Amino acid sequence: MMTVKEKNVVFFLSKRVFRQLLYVLMWLLLGGIVFPMVLSFITGTNYNLVEAIRNITLGPMLYIIIGCLALLSYSDFKILIQNGISRRTYWKAKVIAFLGISGLSQVIGILYVFLIRQTLSGTGWEKYSLFMQIYGGFFKNTTVAYLMSFLFAILSSFVFSLFCILIGSIFSLFTKKQRRLIFLALITLFVVGIMTTADGYNRYGFTVSSKVINVLNFLAGYDKSTAGKGLNPTMPFIDLIIFGIFSGICSLKVMKHFKIRNE
């Protein structure tokens, strides 16, 4: 059960995130559809509006945008803590707000695939579902496969939002200058790591240990008995639930160390 204060904080955060989401979507709409349309009128080139709408990957787009918004933790914390909201209440409200928005966004994305893409392209929605491509063959009942696909999309959006809250919380412990330096360092390490790995493979070649492959197969749900049909989605569901709980608990522990800074 939530207290009145917690409900008010959830509403406050949900409203802020929803406004930010609409703002980002507006710019994406202008840049992805309106601007090319206006440009085609000016230049006299052909522009297919139906094709542009059909190519919008709404579900994954909302998935990533909401995850990016979940990274932003400090500004909301600063406002709420100055108004008597505890760190634990802020964490609880933030988690609930983002779980609700991410779940709703995936429902909208699924409906979009059904109502828009299937109508305009005339092809089944399974073509656009990564879950159905990998795990759909595991189920003998099509209805069950569809239901599990919906649940997986919503659950994965929950976990991604929780993970982004954790990452954003960790970065919020540092000042703006420190965050920039850490971000640049991570990008540098990533680029250097990729280049070193690629160079090592080209020079010496390497193979992945069979134990590592077996672990990855286990986590992904690969089973020799179902080879050629579809992977078993049981382990991926368990993986997501465990990782989501881990991210949520860790983000709470990190937020307890938040401090007000003059930036």
PDB file of C-alpha atoms in Angstrom:
ATOM      1  CA  MET A   1       0.000   0.000   0.000  1.00  0.00           C
ATOM      2  CA  MET A   2       1.110   3.543  -0.710  1.00  0.00           C
ATOM      3  CA  THR A   3       0.650   6.532   1.539  1.00  0.00           C
ATOM      4  CA  VAL A   4      -0.909   9.772   0.297  1.00  0.00           C
ATOM      5  CA  LYS A   5       2.554  11.359   0.161  1.00  0.00           C
ATOM      6  CA  GLU A   6       3.906   8.496  -1.957  1.00  0.00           C
ATOM      7  CA  LYS A   7       0.939   8.721  -4.336  1.00  0.00           C
ATOM      8  CA  ASN A   8       1.531  12.442  -4.757  1.00  0.00           C
ATOM      9  CA  VAL A   9       5.214  11.869  -5.536  1.00  0.00           C
ATOM     10  CA  VAL A  10       4.348   9.124  -8.042  1.00  0.00           C
ATOM     11  CA  PHE A  11       1.908  11.485  -9.745  1.00  0.00           C
ATOM     12  CA  PHE A  12       4.478  14.300  -9.764  1.00  0.00           C
ATOM     13  CA  LEU A  13       7.207  12.125 -11.294  1.00  0.00           C
ATOM     14  CA  SER A  14       4.851  10.473 -13.782  1.00  0.00           C
ATOM     15  CA  LYS A  15       3.658  13.870 -14.991  1.00  0.00           C
ATOM     16  CA  ARG A  16       7.239  15.122 -15.405  1.00  0.00           C
ATOM     17  CA  VAL A  17       8.354  12.000 -17.273  1.00  0.00           C
ATOM     18  CA  PHE A  18       5.260  12.062 -19.474  1.00  0.00           C
ATOM     19  CA  ARG A  19       5.950  15.677 -20.444  1.00  0.00           C
ATOM     20  CA  GLN A  20       9.593  14.863 -21.204  1.00  0.00           C
ATOM     21  CA  LEU A  21       8.499  11.875 -23.266  1.00  0.00           C
ATOM     22  CA  LEU A  22       6.042  13.933 -25.293  1.00  0.00           C
ATOM     23  CA  TYR A  23       8.728  16.578 -25.864  1.00  0.00           C
ATOM     24  CA  VAL A  24      11.191  13.998 -27.223  1.00  0.00           C
ATOM     25  CA  LEU A  25       8.524  12.330 -29.372  1.00  0.00           C
ATOM     26  CA  MET A  26       7.511  15.709 -30.787  1.00  0.00           C
ATOM     27  CA  TRP A  27      11.069  16.366 -31.969  1.00  0.00           C
ATOM     28  CA  LEU A  28      11.373  12.855 -33.360  1.00  0.00           C
ATOM     29  CA  LEU A  29       8.100  13.347 -35.226  1.00  0.00           C
ATOM     30  CA  LEU A  30       9.298  16.666 -36.624  1.00  0.00           C
ATOM     31  CA  GLY A  31      12.684  15.266 -37.614  1.00  0.00           C
ATOM     32  CA  GLY A  32      11.492  11.912 -38.912  1.00  0.00           C
ATOM     33  CA  ILE A  33       8.242  12.758 -40.705  1.00  0.00           C
ATOM     34  CA  VAL A  34       7.396  16.470 -40.885  1.00  0.00           C
ATOM     35  CA  PHE A  35      10.831  17.760 -41.931  1.00  0.00           C
ATOM     36  CA  PRO A  36      11.328  15.175 -44.729  1.00  0.00           C
ATOM     37  CA  MET A  37       7.782  15.905 -45.936  1.00  0.00           C
ATOM     38  CA  VAL A  38       8.400  19.663 -46.078  1.00  0.00           C
ATOM     39  CA  LEU A  39      11.759  19.067 -47.743  1.00  0.00           C
ATOM     40  CA  SER A  40      10.132  16.882 -50.396  1.00  0.00           C
ATOM     41  CA  PHE A  41       7.615  19.663 -51.167  1.00  0.00           C
ATOM     42  CA  ILE A  42      10.437  22.183 -51.562  1.00  0.00           C
ATOM     43  CA  THR A  43      12.670  19.965 -53.697  1.00  0.00           C
ATOM     44  CA  GLY A  44       9.852  18.301 -55.632  1.00  0.00           C
ATOM     45  CA  THR A  45      10.933  14.781 -54.661  1.00  0.00           C
ATOM     46  CA  ASN A  46       8.547  11.960 -53.883  1.00  0.00           C
ATOM     47  CA  TYR A  47       7.674  11.315 -50.257  1.00  0.00           C
ATOM     48  CA  ASN A  48       5.689   8.284 -49.134  1.00  0.00           C
ATOM     49  CA  LEU A  49       3.932   9.175 -45.879  1.00  0.00           C
ATOM     50  CA  VAL A  50       2.456   5.679 -45.478  1.00  0.00           C
ATOM     51  CA  GLU A  51       5.914   4.140 -45.825  1.00  0.00           C
ATOM     52  CA  ALA A  52       7.312   6.565 -43.261  1.00  0.00           C
ATOM     53  CA  ILE A  53       4.585   5.711 -40.736  1.00  0.00           C
ATOM     54  CA  ARG A  54       4.988   1.996 -41.382  1.00  0.00           C
ATOM     55  CA  ASN A  55       8.735   2.170 -40.732  1.00  0.00           C
ATOM     56  CA  ILE A  56       8.320   3.739 -37.287  1.00  0.00           C
ATOM     57  CA  THR A  57       9.471   1.234 -34.662  1.00  0.00           C
ATOM     58  CA  LEU A  58       7.370   2.702 -31.879  1.00  0.00           C
ATOM     59  CA  GLY A  59       7.858  -0.008 -29.252  1.00  0.00           C
ATOM     60  CA  PRO A  60      11.698  -0.073 -29.318  1.00  0.00           C
ATOM     61  CA  MET A  61      11.735   3.727 -29.683  1.00  0.00           C
ATOM     62  CA  LEU A  62       9.703   4.212 -26.498  1.00  0.00           C
ATOM     63  CA  TYR A  63      11.760   1.489 -24.827  1.00  0.00           C
ATOM     64  CA  ILE A  64      15.001   3.421 -25.354  1.00  0.00           C
ATOM     65  CA  ILE A  65      13.598   6.919 -24.723  1.00  0.00           C
ATOM     66  CA  ILE A  66      12.047   5.967 -21.385  1.00  0.00           C
ATOM     67  CA  GLY A  67      15.267   4.213 -20.394  1.00  0.00           C
ATOM     68  CA  CYS A  68      17.216   7.390 -21.157  1.00  0.00           C
ATOM     69  CA  LEU A  69      14.752   9.451 -19.100  1.00  0.00           C
ATOM     70  CA  ALA A  70      15.212   7.001 -16.211  1.00  0.00           C
ATOM     71  CA  LEU A  71      18.902   7.943 -16.169  1.00  0.00           C
ATOM     72  CA  LEU A  72      17.962  11.432 -14.964  1.00  0.00           C
ATOM     73  CA  SER A  73      17.758  11.166 -11.194  1.00  0.00           C
ATOM     74  CA  TYR A  74      19.448  14.085  -9.479  1.00  0.00           C
ATOM     75  CA  SER A  75      17.246  17.002 -10.582  1.00  0.00           C
ATOM     76  CA  ASP A  76      14.025  15.313  -9.395  1.00  0.00           C
ATOM     77  CA  PHE A  77      15.712  14.255  -6.166  1.00  0.00           C
ATOM     78  CA  LYS A  78      16.882  17.800  -5.446  1.00  0.00           C
ATOM     79  CA  ILE A  79      13.378  19.203  -5.883  1.00  0.00           C
ATOM     80  CA  LEU A  80      11.697  16.537  -3.772  1.00  0.00           C
ATOM     81  CA  ILE A  81      14.241  16.337  -0.951  1.00  0.00           C
ATOM     82  CA  GLN A  82      13.916  20.095  -0.451  1.00  0.00           C
ATOM     83  CA  ASN A  83      10.169  19.584  -0.031  1.00  0.00           C
ATOM     84  CA  GLY A  84      10.454  17.010   2.752  1.00  0.00           C
ATOM     85  CA  ILE A  85      10.440  13.817   0.644  1.00  0.00           C
ATOM     86  CA  SER A  86      12.739  11.082   1.942  1.00  0.00           C
ATOM     87  CA  ARG A  87      15.209   9.228  -0.250  1.00  0.00           C
ATOM     88  CA  ARG A  88      13.319   5.957   0.163  1.00  0.00           C
ATOM     89  CA  THR A  89      10.015   7.588  -0.810  1.00  0.00           C
ATOM     90  CA  TYR A  90      11.664   9.148  -3.845  1.00  0.00           C
ATOM     91  CA  TRP A  91      13.113   5.783  -4.888  1.00  0.00           C
ATOM     92  CA  LYS A  92       9.786   3.975  -4.448  1.00  0.00           C
ATOM     93  CA  ALA A  93       7.865   6.625  -6.364  1.00  0.00           C
ATOM     94  CA  LYS A  94      10.435   6.731  -9.172  1.00  0.00           C
ATOM     95  CA  VAL A  95      10.375   2.952  -9.594  1.00  0.00           C
ATOM     96  CA  ILE A  96       6.556   2.838  -9.625  1.00  0.00           C
ATOM     97  CA  ALA A  97       6.319   5.780 -12.040  1.00  0.00           C
ATOM     98  CA  PHE A  98       8.756   4.290 -14.531  1.00  0.00           C
ATOM     99  CA  LEU A  99       7.325   0.789 -14.290  1.00  0.00           C
ATOM    100  CA  GLY A 100       3.903   2.212 -15.078  1.00  0.00           C
ATOM    101  CA  ILE A 101       5.084   4.385 -17.978  1.00  0.00           C
ATOM    102  CA  SER A 102       7.354   1.717 -19.482  1.00  0.00           C
ATOM    103  CA  GLY A 103       4.597  -0.908 -19.272  1.00  0.00           C
ATOM    104  CA  LEU A 104       2.037   1.441 -20.834  1.00  0.00           C
ATOM    105  CA  SER A 105       4.479   2.375 -23.599  1.00  0.00           C
ATOM    106  CA  GLN A 106       4.968  -1.260 -24.578  1.00  0.00           C
ATOM    107  CA  VAL A 107       1.221  -1.864 -24.656  1.00  0.00           C
ATOM    108  CA  ILE A 108       0.939   1.124 -27.011  1.00  0.00           C
ATOM    109  CA  GLY A 109       3.843  -0.229 -29.079  1.00  0.00           C
ATOM    110  CA  ILE A 110       2.182  -3.641 -29.363  1.00  0.00           C
ATOM    111  CA  LEU A 111      -1.134  -2.095 -30.388  1.00  0.00           C
ATOM    112  CA  TYR A 112       0.719   0.029 -32.932  1.00  0.00           C
ATOM    113  CA  VAL A 113       2.220  -3.073 -34.536  1.00  0.00           C
ATOM    114  CA  PHE A 114      -1.179  -4.753 -34.645  1.00  0.00           C
ATOM    115  CA  LEU A 115      -3.271  -1.837 -35.866  1.00  0.00           C
ATOM    116  CA  ILE A 116      -0.849   0.178 -37.996  1.00  0.00           C
ATOM    117  CA  ARG A 117       1.912  -2.010 -39.341  1.00  0.00           C
ATOM    118  CA  GLN A 118      -0.230  -5.024 -40.053  1.00  0.00           C
ATOM    119  CA  THR A 119      -2.887  -2.854 -41.697  1.00  0.00           C
ATOM    120  CA  LEU A 120      -0.458  -0.908 -43.881  1.00  0.00           C
ATOM    121  CA  SER A 121       1.922  -3.733 -44.793  1.00  0.00           C
ATOM    122  CA  GLY A 122      -0.469  -6.680 -44.722  1.00  0.00           C
ATOM    123  CA  THR A 123       2.101  -8.894 -42.966  1.00  0.00           C
ATOM    124  CA  GLY A 124       1.833 -10.630 -39.610  1.00  0.00           C
ATOM    125  CA  TRP A 125       3.113  -8.850 -36.517  1.00  0.00           C
ATOM    126  CA  GLU A 126       5.365 -11.835 -35.691  1.00  0.00           C
ATOM    127  CA  LYS A 127       7.839 -10.504 -38.250  1.00  0.00           C
ATOM    128  CA  TYR A 128       8.466  -7.497 -36.002  1.00  0.00           C
ATOM    129  CA  SER A 129       8.695  -9.449 -32.728  1.00  0.00           C
ATOM    130  CA  LEU A 130      12.202 -10.538 -31.709  1.00  0.00           C
ATOM    131  CA  PHE A 131      10.699 -12.827 -29.059  1.00  0.00           C
ATOM    132  CA  MET A 132       8.543 -14.619 -31.621  1.00  0.00           C
ATOM    133  CA  GLN A 133      11.490 -15.003 -33.963  1.00  0.00           C
ATOM    134  CA  ILE A 134      13.627 -16.662 -31.281  1.00  0.00           C
ATOM    135  CA  TYR A 135      11.188 -18.312 -28.871  1.00  0.00           C
ATOM    136  CA  GLY A 136       7.906 -18.487 -30.775  1.00  0.00           C
ATOM    137  CA  GLY A 137       8.553 -22.002 -32.113  1.00  0.00           C
ATOM    138  CA  PHE A 138       8.816 -23.380 -28.582  1.00  0.00           C
ATOM    139  CA  PHE A 139       5.075 -23.056 -27.981  1.00  0.00           C
ATOM    140  CA  LYS A 140       2.570 -25.429 -29.524  1.00  0.00           C
ATOM    141  CA  ASN A 141      -0.311 -23.074 -28.791  1.00  0.00           C
ATOM    142  CA  THR A 142      -0.205 -19.838 -30.798  1.00  0.00           C
ATOM    143  CA  THR A 143      -2.283 -17.924 -28.248  1.00  0.00           C
ATOM    144  CA  VAL A 144       0.145 -18.844 -25.464  1.00  0.00           C
ATOM    145  CA  ALA A 145       3.077 -17.777 -27.669  1.00  0.00           C
ATOM    146  CA  TYR A 146       1.436 -14.382 -28.287  1.00  0.00           C
ATOM    147  CA  LEU A 147       0.695 -13.911 -24.582  1.00  0.00           C
ATOM    148  CA  MET A 148       4.272 -14.782 -23.580  1.00  0.00           C
ATOM    149  CA  SER A 149       5.593 -12.396 -26.210  1.00  0.00           C
ATOM    150  CA  PHE A 150       3.522  -9.543 -24.740  1.00  0.00           C
ATOM    151  CA  LEU A 151       4.634 -10.391 -21.196  1.00  0.00           C
ATOM    152  CA  PHE A 152       8.273 -10.567 -22.242  1.00  0.00           C
ATOM    153  CA  ALA A 153       8.109  -7.160 -23.921  1.00  0.00           C
ATOM    154  CA  ILE A 154       6.564  -5.557 -20.849  1.00  0.00           C
ATOM    155  CA  LEU A 155       8.869  -7.349 -18.386  1.00  0.00           C
ATOM    156  CA  SER A 156      11.987  -6.460 -20.370  1.00  0.00           C
ATOM    157  CA  SER A 157      10.896  -2.794 -20.437  1.00  0.00           C
ATOM    158  CA  PHE A 158      10.478  -2.930 -16.633  1.00  0.00           C
ATOM    159  CA  VAL A 159      13.957  -4.355 -16.151  1.00  0.00           C
ATOM    160  CA  PHE A 160      15.564  -1.943 -18.604  1.00  0.00           C
ATOM    161  CA  SER A 161      14.016   1.012 -16.766  1.00  0.00           C
ATOM    162  CA  LEU A 162      15.204  -0.357 -13.403  1.00  0.00           C
ATOM    163  CA  PHE A 163      18.713  -0.825 -14.777  1.00  0.00           C
ATOM    164  CA  CYS A 164      18.748   2.718 -16.158  1.00  0.00           C
ATOM    165  CA  ILE A 165      17.553   4.046 -12.781  1.00  0.00           C
ATOM    166  CA  LEU A 166      20.508   2.238 -11.186  1.00  0.00           C
ATOM    167  CA  ILE A 167      23.027   3.623 -13.694  1.00  0.00           C
ATOM    168  CA  GLY A 168      21.568   7.126 -13.406  1.00  0.00           C
ATOM    169  CA  SER A 169      21.688   6.903  -9.621  1.00  0.00           C
ATOM    170  CA  ILE A 170      25.368   5.925  -9.666  1.00  0.00           C
ATOM    171  CA  PHE A 171      26.227   8.828 -11.962  1.00  0.00           C
ATOM    172  CA  SER A 172      24.214  11.193  -9.742  1.00  0.00           C
ATOM    173  CA  LEU A 173      26.707  10.612  -6.930  1.00  0.00           C
ATOM    174  CA  PHE A 174      29.255  12.624  -8.912  1.00  0.00           C
ATOM    175  CA  THR A 175      29.408  16.267  -9.939  1.00  0.00           C
ATOM    176  CA  LYS A 176      28.713  17.372 -13.507  1.00  0.00           C
ATOM    177  CA  LYS A 177      32.436  17.673 -14.233  1.00  0.00           C
ATOM    178  CA  GLN A 178      33.133  14.229 -12.813  1.00  0.00           C
ATOM    179  CA  ARG A 179      30.250  12.723 -14.802  1.00  0.00           C
ATOM    180  CA  ARG A 180      31.664  14.143 -18.038  1.00  0.00           C
ATOM    181  CA  LEU A 181      35.114  12.749 -17.292  1.00  0.00           C
ATOM    182  CA  ILE A 182      33.698   9.319 -16.383  1.00  0.00           C
ATOM    183  CA  PHE A 183      31.575   9.271 -19.529  1.00  0.00           C
ATOM    184  CA  LEU A 184      34.573  10.130 -21.723  1.00  0.00           C
ATOM    185  CA  ALA A 185      36.679   7.515 -19.921  1.00  0.00           C
ATOM    186  CA  LEU A 186      34.045   4.823 -20.488  1.00  0.00           C
ATOM    187  CA  ILE A 187      33.770   5.661 -24.184  1.00  0.00           C
ATOM    188  CA  THR A 188      37.563   5.558 -24.506  1.00  0.00           C
ATOM    189  CA  LEU A 189      37.785   2.217 -22.704  1.00  0.00           C
ATOM    190  CA  PHE A 190      35.025   0.802 -24.901  1.00  0.00           C
ATOM    191  CA  VAL A 191      36.682   1.922 -28.146  1.00  0.00           C
ATOM    192  CA  VAL A 192      40.123   0.739 -27.028  1.00  0.00           C
ATOM    193  CA  GLY A 193      38.675  -2.578 -25.858  1.00  0.00           C
ATOM    194  CA  ILE A 194      36.945  -3.198 -29.201  1.00  0.00           C
ATOM    195  CA  MET A 195      40.053  -2.274 -31.173  1.00  0.00           C
ATOM    196  CA  THR A 196      42.308  -4.439 -28.976  1.00  0.00           C
ATOM    197  CA  THR A 197      39.958  -7.411 -29.231  1.00  0.00           C
ATOM    198  CA  ALA A 198      39.644  -7.055 -33.000  1.00  0.00           C
ATOM    199  CA  ASP A 199      43.430  -6.692 -33.422  1.00  0.00           C
ATOM    200  CA  GLY A 200      44.092  -9.717 -31.212  1.00  0.00           C
ATOM    201  CA  TYR A 201      41.608 -11.807 -33.162  1.00  0.00           C
ATOM    202  CA  ASN A 202      43.127 -10.797 -36.520  1.00  0.00           C
ATOM    203  CA  ARG A 203      46.666 -11.585 -35.330  1.00  0.00           C
ATOM    204  CA  TYR A 204      46.265 -14.682 -33.224  1.00  0.00           C
ATOM    205  CA  GLY A 205      42.660 -15.725 -33.419  1.00  0.00           C
ATOM    206  CA  PHE A 206      40.873 -17.085 -30.375  1.00  0.00           C
ATOM    207  CA  THR A 207      37.998 -19.304 -29.456  1.00  0.00           C
ATOM    208  CA  VAL A 208      35.471 -18.933 -26.679  1.00  0.00           C
ATOM    209  CA  SER A 209      35.671 -21.525 -23.922  1.00  0.00           C
ATOM    210  CA  SER A 210      33.044 -24.248 -24.159  1.00  0.00           C
ATOM    211  CA  LYS A 211      32.102 -23.541 -20.519  1.00  0.00           C
ATOM    212  CA  VAL A 212      31.329 -19.921 -21.400  1.00  0.00           C
ATOM    213  CA  ILE A 213      29.258 -21.028 -24.393  1.00  0.00           C
ATOM    214  CA  ASN A 214      27.344 -23.509 -22.222  1.00  0.00           C
ATOM    215  CA  VAL A 215      26.570 -20.802 -19.659  1.00  0.00           C
ATOM    216  CA  LEU A 216      25.385 -18.407 -22.381  1.00  0.00           C
ATOM    217  CA  ASN A 217      23.259 -21.147 -23.951  1.00  0.00           C
ATOM    218  CA  PHE A 218      21.728 -21.886 -20.546  1.00  0.00           C
ATOM    219  CA  LEU A 219      20.916 -18.221 -19.886  1.00  0.00           C
ATOM    220  CA  ALA A 220      19.461 -17.800 -23.387  1.00  0.00           C
ATOM    221  CA  GLY A 221      17.307 -20.929 -23.053  1.00  0.00           C
ATOM    222  CA  TYR A 222      19.054 -23.071 -25.652  1.00  0.00           C
ATOM    223  CA  ASP A 223      18.235 -26.749 -25.330  1.00  0.00           C
ATOM    224  CA  LYS A 224      19.439 -29.464 -27.702  1.00  0.00           C
ATOM    225  CA  SER A 225      16.117 -31.246 -27.362  1.00  0.00           C
ATOM    226  CA  THR A 226      14.321 -28.252 -28.916  1.00  0.00           C
ATOM    227  CA  ALA A 227      16.969 -27.435 -31.512  1.00  0.00           C
ATOM    228  CA  GLY A 228      15.416 -26.385 -34.809  1.00  0.00           C
ATOM    229  CA  LYS A 229      12.147 -25.321 -33.156  1.00  0.00           C
ATOM    230  CA  GLY A 230      12.639 -22.444 -30.767  1.00  0.00           C
ATOM    231  CA  LEU A 231      14.598 -21.629 -27.661  1.00  0.00           C
ATOM    232  CA  ASN A 232      13.059 -22.213 -24.232  1.00  0.00           C
ATOM    233  CA  PRO A 233      12.009 -18.808 -22.804  1.00  0.00           C
ATOM    234  CA  THR A 234      11.917 -19.990 -19.168  1.00  0.00           C
ATOM    235  CA  MET A 235      15.484 -18.974 -18.314  1.00  0.00           C
ATOM    236  CA  PRO A 236      15.297 -15.570 -20.062  1.00  0.00           C
ATOM    237  CA  PHE A 237      12.217 -14.763 -17.961  1.00  0.00           C
ATOM    238  CA  ILE A 238      14.040 -15.839 -14.784  1.00  0.00           C
ATOM    239  CA  ASP A 239      17.133 -13.868 -15.858  1.00  0.00           C
ATOM    240  CA  LEU A 240      15.066 -10.716 -16.285  1.00  0.00           C
ATOM    241  CA  ILE A 241      13.287 -11.087 -12.935  1.00  0.00           C
ATOM    242  CA  ILE A 242      16.544 -11.657 -11.032  1.00  0.00           C
ATOM    243  CA  PHE A 243      18.323  -8.807 -12.802  1.00  0.00           C
ATOM    244  CA  GLY A 244      15.355  -6.491 -12.232  1.00  0.00           C
ATOM    245  CA  ILE A 245      15.261  -7.243  -8.488  1.00  0.00           C
ATOM    246  CA  PHE A 246      19.033  -6.778  -8.289  1.00  0.00           C
ATOM    247  CA  SER A 247      18.854  -3.425 -10.105  1.00  0.00           C
ATOM    248  CA  GLY A 248      16.001  -2.200  -7.917  1.00  0.00           C
ATOM    249  CA  ILE A 249      17.710  -3.106  -4.624  1.00  0.00           C
ATOM    250  CA  CYS A 250      21.049  -1.645  -5.717  1.00  0.00           C
ATOM    251  CA  SER A 251      19.434   1.610  -6.892  1.00  0.00           C
ATOM    252  CA  LEU A 252      17.806   2.015  -3.449  1.00  0.00           C
ATOM    253  CA  LYS A 253      21.159   1.526  -1.723  1.00  0.00           C
ATOM    254  CA  VAL A 254      22.782   4.057  -4.064  1.00  0.00           C
ATOM    255  CA  MET A 255      20.018   6.657  -3.616  1.00  0.00           C
ATOM    256  CA  LYS A 256      20.463   6.530   0.144  1.00  0.00           C
ATOM    257  CA  HIS A 257      23.832   8.213  -0.456  1.00  0.00           C
ATOM    258  CA  PHE A 258      22.403  11.103  -2.496  1.00  0.00           C
ATOM    259  CA  LYS A 259      23.410  14.550  -1.276  1.00  0.00           C
ATOM    260  CA  ILE A 260      22.362  18.073  -2.193  1.00  0.00           C
ATOM    261  CA  ARG A 261      25.076  19.881  -4.177  1.00  0.00           C
ATOM    262  CA  ASN A 262      25.321  23.457  -5.397  1.00  0.00           C
ATOM    263  CA  GLU A 263      25.668  23.006  -9.158  1.00  0.00           C
TER     264      GLU A 263
END
